[in-house]
Amino acid sequence: TDRSLRRSVPLLDVLERTLALVSGRFDVVTVLDLLASTPVRTRFRFSDDDVALIGDWASRTRVRWGLDEHHRELNGIPAEFDTNTWRAAMERLLLGSALGTDSQLGPGEVVALPIDGSDVALAGRLADCLWRLEQLSEAASLPRPIAEWGEILRDAAERLFAVPDEESWQLDWLGRLISSLEEDAAEDPAASVLPISFLDLRRAVASLVGQVPGRTDFFRGGVTFASMSSMRGVPFRVVVLLGVDQPAFGVSYPDGDDLTAAAPLLGDRDPRGESRQSM
């Protein structure tokens, strides 16, 4: 009954994962996980066999992390080390599709990875997807006002995601989320023109995606599933706990902007106590 937007609108969860990817290292597991998500698969027409084949290509070309040598340089790796990047893998694949199965060494001493003729189109769609992610990664490198971030998010969603016609309501939720960011910033004229970093944008998006839409709906009959905090004070006849483990009861670290958590005083909020009370 208290599912967040992240759970009830899969497209918003994929958006949040995409933002985390483009600000990270582009490690092979995270990229393959995003390529296997439904909105990305629908946009680039990746079938189950295509996703499995892309994973096999990544393994054969020994992709580890990094878009290219310049992206790795931002993470402290000298630019001359360009092996095991997505750019190097795509060069081997595209060269293999051009040279055929007989040629092994192409221009620039790039070792071609031969692929079947029927898979050439798939390699092209994969290269297109990675290029669009690279464009978003470059856009994320500079602070921008929230209005510019809104346009970038809309453009990225159009370029990277697609949903079937019967699930177009997910696009409506995505549009509402971006509009909500812009409207919140527009309430203060000074805030609307203030450049914010991509990390702050990610936090704002995560906050909105984590919200529970509407009012928690109880007493509909049958069995009700919900988190413990939303069940507080509800006189159910039987309450059953599922999946009780240590991480479920942990208290997250305080926000870096929370000055009261850095020097707590009598009367301040106690996250640990509030968490225990909710149980």
PDB file of C-alpha atoms in Angstrom:
ATOM      1  CA  THR A   1       0.000   0.000   0.000  1.00  0.00           C
ATOM      2  CA  ASP A   2       2.939   2.377   0.446  1.00  0.00           C
ATOM      3  CA  ARG A   3       5.018   1.697  -2.639  1.00  0.00           C
ATOM      4  CA  SER A   4       7.204   4.602  -3.652  1.00  0.00           C
ATOM      5  CA  LEU A   5       7.333   6.019  -7.169  1.00  0.00           C
ATOM      6  CA  ARG A   6      10.558   4.071  -7.598  1.00  0.00           C
ATOM      7  CA  ARG A   7       8.600   0.833  -7.258  1.00  0.00           C
ATOM      8  CA  SER A   8       5.290   1.815  -8.836  1.00  0.00           C
ATOM      9  CA  VAL A   9       6.731   3.661 -11.872  1.00  0.00           C
ATOM     10  CA  PRO A  10       9.624   1.556 -13.280  1.00  0.00           C
ATOM     11  CA  LEU A  11      10.660   4.318 -15.697  1.00  0.00           C
ATOM     12  CA  LEU A  12      11.548   6.638 -12.804  1.00  0.00           C
ATOM     13  CA  ASP A  13      13.716   3.934 -11.241  1.00  0.00           C
ATOM     14  CA  VAL A  14      15.572   3.527 -14.557  1.00  0.00           C
ATOM     15  CA  LEU A  15      16.030   7.313 -14.751  1.00  0.00           C
ATOM     16  CA  GLU A  16      17.596   7.342 -11.295  1.00  0.00           C
ATOM     17  CA  ARG A  17      19.895   4.451 -12.225  1.00  0.00           C
ATOM     18  CA  THR A  18      20.904   6.245 -15.432  1.00  0.00           C
ATOM     19  CA  LEU A  19      21.873   9.377 -13.506  1.00  0.00           C
ATOM     20  CA  ALA A  20      23.953   7.253 -11.148  1.00  0.00           C
ATOM     21  CA  LEU A  21      25.652   5.556 -14.109  1.00  0.00           C
ATOM     22  CA  VAL A  22      26.655   8.690 -16.014  1.00  0.00           C
ATOM     23  CA  SER A  23      28.227  10.210 -12.902  1.00  0.00           C
ATOM     24  CA  GLY A  24      30.150   7.027 -12.133  1.00  0.00           C
ATOM     25  CA  ARG A  25      32.821   4.819 -13.701  1.00  0.00           C
ATOM     26  CA  PHE A  26      30.662   3.077 -16.341  1.00  0.00           C
ATOM     27  CA  ASP A  27      31.674  -0.299 -14.966  1.00  0.00           C
ATOM     28  CA  VAL A  28      30.604  -3.234 -17.099  1.00  0.00           C
ATOM     29  CA  VAL A  29      28.071  -4.675 -14.620  1.00  0.00           C
ATOM     30  CA  THR A  30      26.199  -1.386 -14.174  1.00  0.00           C
ATOM     31  CA  VAL A  31      26.091  -0.670 -17.910  1.00  0.00           C
ATOM     32  CA  LEU A  32      24.853  -4.163 -18.780  1.00  0.00           C
ATOM     33  CA  ASP A  33      22.229  -3.901 -16.045  1.00  0.00           C
ATOM     34  CA  LEU A  34      20.951  -0.641 -17.548  1.00  0.00           C
ATOM     35  CA  LEU A  35      20.927  -2.082 -21.079  1.00  0.00           C
ATOM     36  CA  ALA A  36      18.766  -4.937 -19.776  1.00  0.00           C
ATOM     37  CA  SER A  37      16.148  -2.562 -18.309  1.00  0.00           C
ATOM     38  CA  THR A  38      12.819  -2.504 -20.123  1.00  0.00           C
ATOM     39  CA  PRO A  39      12.738   1.200 -21.178  1.00  0.00           C
ATOM     40  CA  VAL A  40      16.243   1.018 -22.695  1.00  0.00           C
ATOM     41  CA  ARG A  41      15.560  -2.320 -24.366  1.00  0.00           C
ATOM     42  CA  THR A  42      12.361  -0.948 -25.871  1.00  0.00           C
ATOM     43  CA  ARG A  43      14.069   2.206 -27.134  1.00  0.00           C
ATOM     44  CA  PHE A  44      16.951   0.368 -28.857  1.00  0.00           C
ATOM     45  CA  ARG A  45      15.039  -2.826 -29.711  1.00  0.00           C
ATOM     46  CA  PHE A  46      17.216  -5.158 -27.627  1.00  0.00           C
ATOM     47  CA  SER A  47      15.738  -8.650 -27.359  1.00  0.00           C
ATOM     48  CA  ASP A  48      16.662 -11.206 -24.693  1.00  0.00           C
ATOM     49  CA  ASP A  49      19.138 -12.790 -27.096  1.00  0.00           C
ATOM     50  CA  ASP A  50      20.578  -9.357 -27.913  1.00  0.00           C
ATOM     51  CA  VAL A  51      21.196  -8.568 -24.245  1.00  0.00           C
ATOM     52  CA  ALA A  52      22.897 -11.943 -23.768  1.00  0.00           C
ATOM     53  CA  LEU A  53      25.051 -11.376 -26.879  1.00  0.00           C
ATOM     54  CA  ILE A  54      26.089  -7.903 -25.693  1.00  0.00           C
ATOM     55  CA  GLY A  55      27.192  -9.462 -22.408  1.00  0.00           C
ATOM     56  CA  ASP A  56      29.224 -12.010 -24.363  1.00  0.00           C
ATOM     57  CA  TRP A  57      30.839  -9.230 -26.424  1.00  0.00           C
ATOM     58  CA  ALA A  58      31.743  -7.346 -23.246  1.00  0.00           C
ATOM     59  CA  SER A  59      33.358 -10.493 -21.871  1.00  0.00           C
ATOM     60  CA  ARG A  60      35.307 -11.264 -25.079  1.00  0.00           C
ATOM     61  CA  THR A  61      36.559  -7.678 -25.431  1.00  0.00           C
ATOM     62  CA  ARG A  62      37.429  -7.604 -21.711  1.00  0.00           C
ATOM     63  CA  VAL A  63      35.528  -4.441 -20.877  1.00  0.00           C
ATOM     64  CA  ARG A  64      36.109  -3.378 -17.272  1.00  0.00           C
ATOM     65  CA  TRP A  65      35.154   0.270 -16.804  1.00  0.00           C
ATOM     66  CA  GLY A  66      35.390   3.707 -18.399  1.00  0.00           C
ATOM     67  CA  LEU A  67      33.918   5.145 -21.576  1.00  0.00           C
ATOM     68  CA  ASP A  68      37.300   5.971 -23.088  1.00  0.00           C
ATOM     69  CA  GLU A  69      40.777   7.127 -22.089  1.00  0.00           C
ATOM     70  CA  HIS A  70      39.583  10.688 -21.385  1.00  0.00           C
ATOM     71  CA  HIS A  71      36.855   9.439 -19.063  1.00  0.00           C
ATOM     72  CA  ARG A  72      39.402   7.312 -17.227  1.00  0.00           C
ATOM     73  CA  GLU A  73      41.732  10.274 -16.903  1.00  0.00           C
ATOM     74  CA  LEU A  74      39.083  11.980 -14.769  1.00  0.00           C
ATOM     75  CA  ASN A  75      39.418   9.057 -12.368  1.00  0.00           C
ATOM     76  CA  GLY A  76      43.198   9.335 -12.053  1.00  0.00           C
ATOM     77  CA  ILE A  77      44.258   6.887 -14.787  1.00  0.00           C
ATOM     78  CA  PRO A  78      46.745   8.203 -17.420  1.00  0.00           C
ATOM     79  CA  ALA A  79      45.073   8.785 -20.781  1.00  0.00           C
ATOM     80  CA  GLU A  80      47.488   6.499 -22.644  1.00  0.00           C
ATOM     81  CA  PHE A  81      45.880   3.461 -20.989  1.00  0.00           C
ATOM     82  CA  ASP A  82      42.743   3.044 -23.096  1.00  0.00           C
ATOM     83  CA  THR A  83      42.360  -0.726 -22.941  1.00  0.00           C
ATOM     84  CA  ASN A  84      39.333  -2.398 -21.338  1.00  0.00           C
ATOM     85  CA  THR A  85      37.125   0.626 -22.019  1.00  0.00           C
ATOM     86  CA  TRP A  86      33.806   0.700 -23.858  1.00  0.00           C
ATOM     87  CA  ARG A  87      35.363   2.762 -26.654  1.00  0.00           C
ATOM     88  CA  ALA A  88      38.070   0.123 -27.221  1.00  0.00           C
ATOM     89  CA  ALA A  89      35.454  -2.637 -27.232  1.00  0.00           C
ATOM     90  CA  MET A  90      33.271  -0.863 -29.784  1.00  0.00           C
ATOM     91  CA  GLU A  91      36.276  -0.231 -32.033  1.00  0.00           C
ATOM     92  CA  ARG A  92      36.997  -3.965 -32.074  1.00  0.00           C
ATOM     93  CA  LEU A  93      33.351  -4.825 -32.784  1.00  0.00           C
ATOM     94  CA  LEU A  94      32.788  -2.259 -35.529  1.00  0.00           C
ATOM     95  CA  LEU A  95      36.130  -3.052 -37.129  1.00  0.00           C
ATOM     96  CA  GLY A  96      35.263  -6.738 -37.051  1.00  0.00           C
ATOM     97  CA  SER A  97      31.986  -6.060 -38.824  1.00  0.00           C
ATOM     98  CA  ALA A  98      33.849  -4.141 -41.548  1.00  0.00           C
ATOM     99  CA  LEU A  99      36.833  -6.447 -42.109  1.00  0.00           C
ATOM    100  CA  GLY A 100      35.034  -9.758 -41.870  1.00  0.00           C
ATOM    101  CA  THR A 101      36.253 -12.981 -40.322  1.00  0.00           C
ATOM    102  CA  ASP A 102      39.559 -13.244 -42.217  1.00  0.00           C
ATOM    103  CA  SER A 103      41.258 -10.084 -40.963  1.00  0.00           C
ATOM    104  CA  GLN A 104      42.464 -10.008 -37.368  1.00  0.00           C
ATOM    105  CA  LEU A 105      44.570  -6.825 -37.185  1.00  0.00           C
ATOM    106  CA  GLY A 106      43.118  -3.578 -38.478  1.00  0.00           C
ATOM    107  CA  PRO A 107      44.259   0.052 -38.706  1.00  0.00           C
ATOM    108  CA  GLY A 108      45.888   1.462 -35.595  1.00  0.00           C
ATOM    109  CA  GLU A 109      46.819  -2.060 -34.460  1.00  0.00           C
ATOM    110  CA  VAL A 110      43.270  -2.656 -33.272  1.00  0.00           C
ATOM    111  CA  VAL A 111      42.484  -6.365 -33.035  1.00  0.00           C
ATOM    112  CA  ALA A 112      39.167  -6.888 -34.799  1.00  0.00           C
ATOM    113  CA  LEU A 113      36.503  -9.037 -33.165  1.00  0.00           C
ATOM    114  CA  PRO A 114      34.613 -10.743 -36.015  1.00  0.00           C
ATOM    115  CA  ILE A 115      30.834 -10.715 -35.671  1.00  0.00           C
ATOM    116  CA  ASP A 116      28.136 -12.278 -37.805  1.00  0.00           C
ATOM    117  CA  GLY A 117      26.518 -10.193 -40.503  1.00  0.00           C
ATOM    118  CA  SER A 118      23.149 -10.434 -38.771  1.00  0.00           C
ATOM    119  CA  ASP A 119      24.641  -8.871 -35.628  1.00  0.00           C
ATOM    120  CA  VAL A 120      26.068  -5.776 -37.334  1.00  0.00           C
ATOM    121  CA  ALA A 121      22.836  -3.854 -36.788  1.00  0.00           C
ATOM    122  CA  LEU A 122      22.909  -4.778 -33.097  1.00  0.00           C
ATOM    123  CA  ALA A 123      26.474  -3.463 -32.782  1.00  0.00           C
ATOM    124  CA  GLY A 124      25.327  -0.208 -34.363  1.00  0.00           C
ATOM    125  CA  ARG A 125      22.413   0.159 -31.917  1.00  0.00           C
ATOM    126  CA  LEU A 126      24.758  -0.571 -29.003  1.00  0.00           C
ATOM    127  CA  ALA A 127      27.199   2.081 -30.230  1.00  0.00           C
ATOM    128  CA  ASP A 128      24.314   4.549 -30.545  1.00  0.00           C
ATOM    129  CA  CYS A 129      23.178   3.853 -26.965  1.00  0.00           C
ATOM    130  CA  LEU A 130      26.693   4.271 -25.541  1.00  0.00           C
ATOM    131  CA  TRP A 131      27.151   7.507 -27.500  1.00  0.00           C
ATOM    132  CA  ARG A 132      23.949   8.940 -26.027  1.00  0.00           C
ATOM    133  CA  LEU A 133      25.071   7.985 -22.528  1.00  0.00           C
ATOM    134  CA  GLU A 134      28.409   9.663 -23.233  1.00  0.00           C
ATOM    135  CA  GLN A 135      26.601  12.859 -24.268  1.00  0.00           C
ATOM    136  CA  LEU A 136      24.677  12.856 -20.992  1.00  0.00           C
ATOM    137  CA  SER A 137      27.888  12.209 -19.059  1.00  0.00           C
ATOM    138  CA  GLU A 138      29.527  15.226 -20.670  1.00  0.00           C
ATOM    139  CA  ALA A 139      26.499  17.393 -19.875  1.00  0.00           C
ATOM    140  CA  ALA A 140      26.723  16.288 -16.243  1.00  0.00           C
ATOM    141  CA  SER A 141      30.240  17.670 -15.829  1.00  0.00           C
ATOM    142  CA  LEU A 142      29.177  21.309 -15.375  1.00  0.00           C
ATOM    143  CA  PRO A 143      26.840  22.982 -12.825  1.00  0.00           C
ATOM    144  CA  ARG A 144      23.686  24.383 -14.414  1.00  0.00           C
ATOM    145  CA  PRO A 145      20.455  26.135 -13.349  1.00  0.00           C
ATOM    146  CA  ILE A 146      17.567  23.781 -12.702  1.00  0.00           C
ATOM    147  CA  ALA A 147      15.783  24.917 -15.885  1.00  0.00           C
ATOM    148  CA  GLU A 148      18.720  23.712 -18.002  1.00  0.00           C
ATOM    149  CA  TRP A 149      18.837  20.434 -16.087  1.00  0.00           C
ATOM    150  CA  GLY A 150      15.140  19.972 -16.828  1.00  0.00           C
ATOM    151  CA  GLU A 151      15.717  20.277 -20.569  1.00  0.00           C
ATOM    152  CA  ILE A 152      18.678  17.893 -20.367  1.00  0.00           C
ATOM    153  CA  LEU A 153      16.576  15.313 -18.503  1.00  0.00           C
ATOM    154  CA  ARG A 154      13.737  15.561 -21.017  1.00  0.00           C
ATOM    155  CA  ASP A 155      16.154  15.191 -23.930  1.00  0.00           C
ATOM    156  CA  ALA A 156      17.923  12.241 -22.290  1.00  0.00           C
ATOM    157  CA  ALA A 157      14.615  10.509 -21.573  1.00  0.00           C
ATOM    158  CA  GLU A 158      13.538  10.909 -25.204  1.00  0.00           C
ATOM    159  CA  ARG A 159      16.868   9.618 -26.504  1.00  0.00           C
ATOM    160  CA  LEU A 160      17.325   6.696 -24.103  1.00  0.00           C
ATOM    161  CA  PHE A 161      13.890   5.459 -23.014  1.00  0.00           C
ATOM    162  CA  ALA A 162      10.707   4.222 -24.636  1.00  0.00           C
ATOM    163  CA  VAL A 163       7.594   2.499 -23.315  1.00  0.00           C
ATOM    164  CA  PRO A 164       4.748   0.643 -25.034  1.00  0.00           C
ATOM    165  CA  ASP A 165       1.638   2.652 -25.870  1.00  0.00           C
ATOM    166  CA  GLU A 166      -0.336   1.022 -23.068  1.00  0.00           C
ATOM    167  CA  GLU A 167       2.266   2.224 -20.534  1.00  0.00           C
ATOM    168  CA  SER A 168       2.491   5.831 -21.712  1.00  0.00           C
ATOM    169  CA  TRP A 169       1.346   6.877 -18.227  1.00  0.00           C
ATOM    170  CA  GLN A 170       4.949   6.339 -17.122  1.00  0.00           C
ATOM    171  CA  LEU A 171       6.043   9.168 -19.420  1.00  0.00           C
ATOM    172  CA  ASP A 172       3.420  11.380 -17.764  1.00  0.00           C
ATOM    173  CA  TRP A 173       4.944  10.653 -14.367  1.00  0.00           C
ATOM    174  CA  LEU A 174       8.401  11.444 -15.721  1.00  0.00           C
ATOM    175  CA  GLY A 175       7.178  14.780 -17.076  1.00  0.00           C
ATOM    176  CA  ARG A 176       5.532  15.597 -13.751  1.00  0.00           C
ATOM    177  CA  LEU A 177       8.723  14.823 -11.848  1.00  0.00           C
ATOM    178  CA  ILE A 178      10.818  17.160 -14.008  1.00  0.00           C
ATOM    179  CA  SER A 179       8.150  19.863 -13.822  1.00  0.00           C
ATOM    180  CA  SER A 180       8.103  19.507 -10.049  1.00  0.00           C
ATOM    181  CA  LEU A 181      11.844  20.192  -9.915  1.00  0.00           C
ATOM    182  CA  GLU A 182      11.413  23.303 -12.024  1.00  0.00           C
ATOM    183  CA  GLU A 183       8.409  24.566 -10.062  1.00  0.00           C
ATOM    184  CA  ASP A 184      10.185  24.155  -6.722  1.00  0.00           C
ATOM    185  CA  ALA A 185      13.127  26.203  -8.014  1.00  0.00           C
ATOM    186  CA  ALA A 186      10.849  28.845  -9.542  1.00  0.00           C
ATOM    187  CA  GLU A 187       9.390  29.679  -6.124  1.00  0.00           C
ATOM    188  CA  ASP A 188      12.594  31.573  -5.328  1.00  0.00           C
ATOM    189  CA  PRO A 189      13.913  33.765  -8.188  1.00  0.00           C
ATOM    190  CA  ALA A 190      17.446  33.572  -6.808  1.00  0.00           C
ATOM    191  CA  ALA A 191      17.327  29.782  -6.638  1.00  0.00           C
ATOM    192  CA  SER A 192      15.990  29.434 -10.173  1.00  0.00           C
ATOM    193  CA  VAL A 193      19.163  30.912 -11.703  1.00  0.00           C
ATOM    194  CA  LEU A 194      21.605  29.375  -9.234  1.00  0.00           C
ATOM    195  CA  PRO A 195      23.801  26.707 -10.898  1.00  0.00           C
ATOM    196  CA  ILE A 196      23.633  23.372  -9.088  1.00  0.00           C
ATOM    197  CA  SER A 197      25.896  20.395  -9.506  1.00  0.00           C
ATOM    198  CA  PHE A 198      24.850  17.097 -11.022  1.00  0.00           C
ATOM    199  CA  LEU A 199      25.191  15.459  -7.609  1.00  0.00           C
ATOM    200  CA  ASP A 200      22.641  17.874  -6.148  1.00  0.00           C
ATOM    201  CA  LEU A 201      20.341  17.125  -9.096  1.00  0.00           C
ATOM    202  CA  ARG A 202      20.637  13.405  -8.389  1.00  0.00           C
ATOM    203  CA  ARG A 203      19.723  13.971  -4.746  1.00  0.00           C
ATOM    204  CA  ALA A 204      16.690  16.037  -5.711  1.00  0.00           C
ATOM    205  CA  VAL A 205      15.521  13.395  -8.193  1.00  0.00           C
ATOM    206  CA  ALA A 206      16.083  10.601  -5.647  1.00  0.00           C
ATOM    207  CA  SER A 207      14.024  12.515  -3.088  1.00  0.00           C
ATOM    208  CA  LEU A 208      11.078  12.840  -5.469  1.00  0.00           C
ATOM    209  CA  VAL A 209      11.348   9.263  -6.755  1.00  0.00           C
ATOM    210  CA  GLY A 210      11.335   7.975  -3.173  1.00  0.00           C
ATOM    211  CA  GLN A 211       8.018   9.625  -2.343  1.00  0.00           C
ATOM    212  CA  VAL A 212       4.810   7.640  -1.894  1.00  0.00           C
ATOM    213  CA  PRO A 213       2.118   8.927  -4.291  1.00  0.00           C
ATOM    214  CA  GLY A 214      -1.255   9.577  -2.724  1.00  0.00           C
ATOM    215  CA  ARG A 215      -2.606   8.448   0.620  1.00  0.00           C
ATOM    216  CA  THR A 216      -1.781   5.054   2.106  1.00  0.00           C
ATOM    217  CA  ASP A 217      -4.769   2.822   1.437  1.00  0.00           C
ATOM    218  CA  PHE A 218      -5.689   0.417   4.255  1.00  0.00           C
ATOM    219  CA  PHE A 219      -8.692  -1.770   5.109  1.00  0.00           C
ATOM    220  CA  ARG A 220      -9.475  -3.013   1.630  1.00  0.00           C
ATOM    221  CA  GLY A 221      -9.845  -6.589   2.811  1.00  0.00           C
ATOM    222  CA  GLY A 222      -7.542  -9.544   2.388  1.00  0.00           C
ATOM    223  CA  VAL A 223      -3.835  -9.225   3.183  1.00  0.00           C
ATOM    224  CA  THR A 224      -2.165  -5.811   3.322  1.00  0.00           C
ATOM    225  CA  PHE A 225       1.559  -5.443   2.614  1.00  0.00           C
ATOM    226  CA  ALA A 226       3.310  -2.264   3.783  1.00  0.00           C
ATOM    227  CA  SER A 227       6.400  -0.986   5.542  1.00  0.00           C
ATOM    228  CA  MET A 228       6.392  -0.947   9.332  1.00  0.00           C
ATOM    229  CA  SER A 229       6.372   2.847   9.656  1.00  0.00           C
ATOM    230  CA  SER A 230       3.102   3.183   7.705  1.00  0.00           C
ATOM    231  CA  MET A 231       1.511   0.403   9.809  1.00  0.00           C
ATOM    232  CA  ARG A 232       2.213   2.267  13.047  1.00  0.00           C
ATOM    233  CA  GLY A 233      -0.889   2.679  15.161  1.00  0.00           C
ATOM    234  CA  VAL A 234      -3.152   0.656  12.825  1.00  0.00           C
ATOM    235  CA  PRO A 235      -5.096  -1.944  14.856  1.00  0.00           C
ATOM    236  CA  PHE A 236      -4.682  -4.987  12.645  1.00  0.00           C
ATOM    237  CA  ARG A 237      -5.670  -8.285  14.160  1.00  0.00           C
ATOM    238  CA  VAL A 238      -2.556 -10.058  12.876  1.00  0.00           C
ATOM    239  CA  VAL A 239       0.806  -8.434  12.026  1.00  0.00           C
ATOM    240  CA  VAL A 240       3.456 -10.616  10.356  1.00  0.00           C
ATOM    241  CA  LEU A 241       7.088  -9.563   9.850  1.00  0.00           C
ATOM    242  CA  LEU A 242       8.762 -10.739   6.634  1.00  0.00           C
ATOM    243  CA  GLY A 243      12.468 -10.525   5.797  1.00  0.00           C
ATOM    244  CA  VAL A 244      13.693  -9.331   9.179  1.00  0.00           C
ATOM    245  CA  ASP A 245      17.448  -8.746   9.008  1.00  0.00           C
ATOM    246  CA  GLN A 246      20.035  -6.306  10.294  1.00  0.00           C
ATOM    247  CA  PRO A 247      20.122  -3.908   7.289  1.00  0.00           C
ATOM    248  CA  ALA A 248      16.339  -3.498   7.482  1.00  0.00           C
ATOM    249  CA  PHE A 249      16.654  -1.833  10.888  1.00  0.00           C
ATOM    250  CA  GLY A 250      19.754   0.228  10.242  1.00  0.00           C
ATOM    251  CA  VAL A 251      19.795   4.009  10.496  1.00  0.00           C
ATOM    252  CA  SER A 252      21.310   5.816   7.521  1.00  0.00           C
ATOM    253  CA  TYR A 253      24.151   8.274   7.925  1.00  0.00           C
ATOM    254  CA  PRO A 254      23.110  11.917   8.348  1.00  0.00           C
ATOM    255  CA  ASP A 255      23.062  14.219   5.352  1.00  0.00           C
ATOM    256  CA  GLY A 256      26.264  16.193   4.856  1.00  0.00           C
ATOM    257  CA  ASP A 257      24.225  19.426   4.880  1.00  0.00           C
ATOM    258  CA  ASP A 258      22.633  18.607   8.262  1.00  0.00           C
ATOM    259  CA  LEU A 259      24.567  20.850  10.667  1.00  0.00           C
ATOM    260  CA  THR A 260      22.480  19.774  13.659  1.00  0.00           C
ATOM    261  CA  ALA A 261      23.603  16.161  13.167  1.00  0.00           C
ATOM    262  CA  ALA A 262      27.253  17.283  13.284  1.00  0.00           C
ATOM    263  CA  ALA A 263      26.765  18.878  16.740  1.00  0.00           C
ATOM    264  CA  PRO A 264      23.545  17.472  18.269  1.00  0.00           C
ATOM    265  CA  LEU A 265      21.915  19.318  21.170  1.00  0.00           C
ATOM    266  CA  LEU A 266      19.100  18.493  23.565  1.00  0.00           C
ATOM    267  CA  GLY A 267      15.788  18.686  21.709  1.00  0.00           C
ATOM    268  CA  ASP A 268      17.162  17.843  18.261  1.00  0.00           C
ATOM    269  CA  ARG A 269      15.642  15.004  16.269  1.00  0.00           C
ATOM    270  CA  ASP A 270      16.993  11.537  17.019  1.00  0.00           C
ATOM    271  CA  PRO A 271      16.883   9.377  13.849  1.00  0.00           C
ATOM    272  CA  ARG A 272      17.686   6.212  15.770  1.00  0.00           C
ATOM    273  CA  GLY A 273      14.932   6.812  18.300  1.00  0.00           C
ATOM    274  CA  GLU A 274      12.435   7.692  15.586  1.00  0.00           C
ATOM    275  CA  SER A 275      13.324   4.500  13.721  1.00  0.00           C
ATOM    276  CA  ARG A 276      12.786   2.403  16.838  1.00  0.00           C
ATOM    277  CA  GLN A 277       9.479   4.168  17.544  1.00  0.00           C
ATOM    278  CA  SER A 278       8.216   3.400  14.052  1.00  0.00           C
ATOM    279  CA  MET A 279       8.572  -0.306  14.793  1.00  0.00           C
TER     280      MET A 279
END
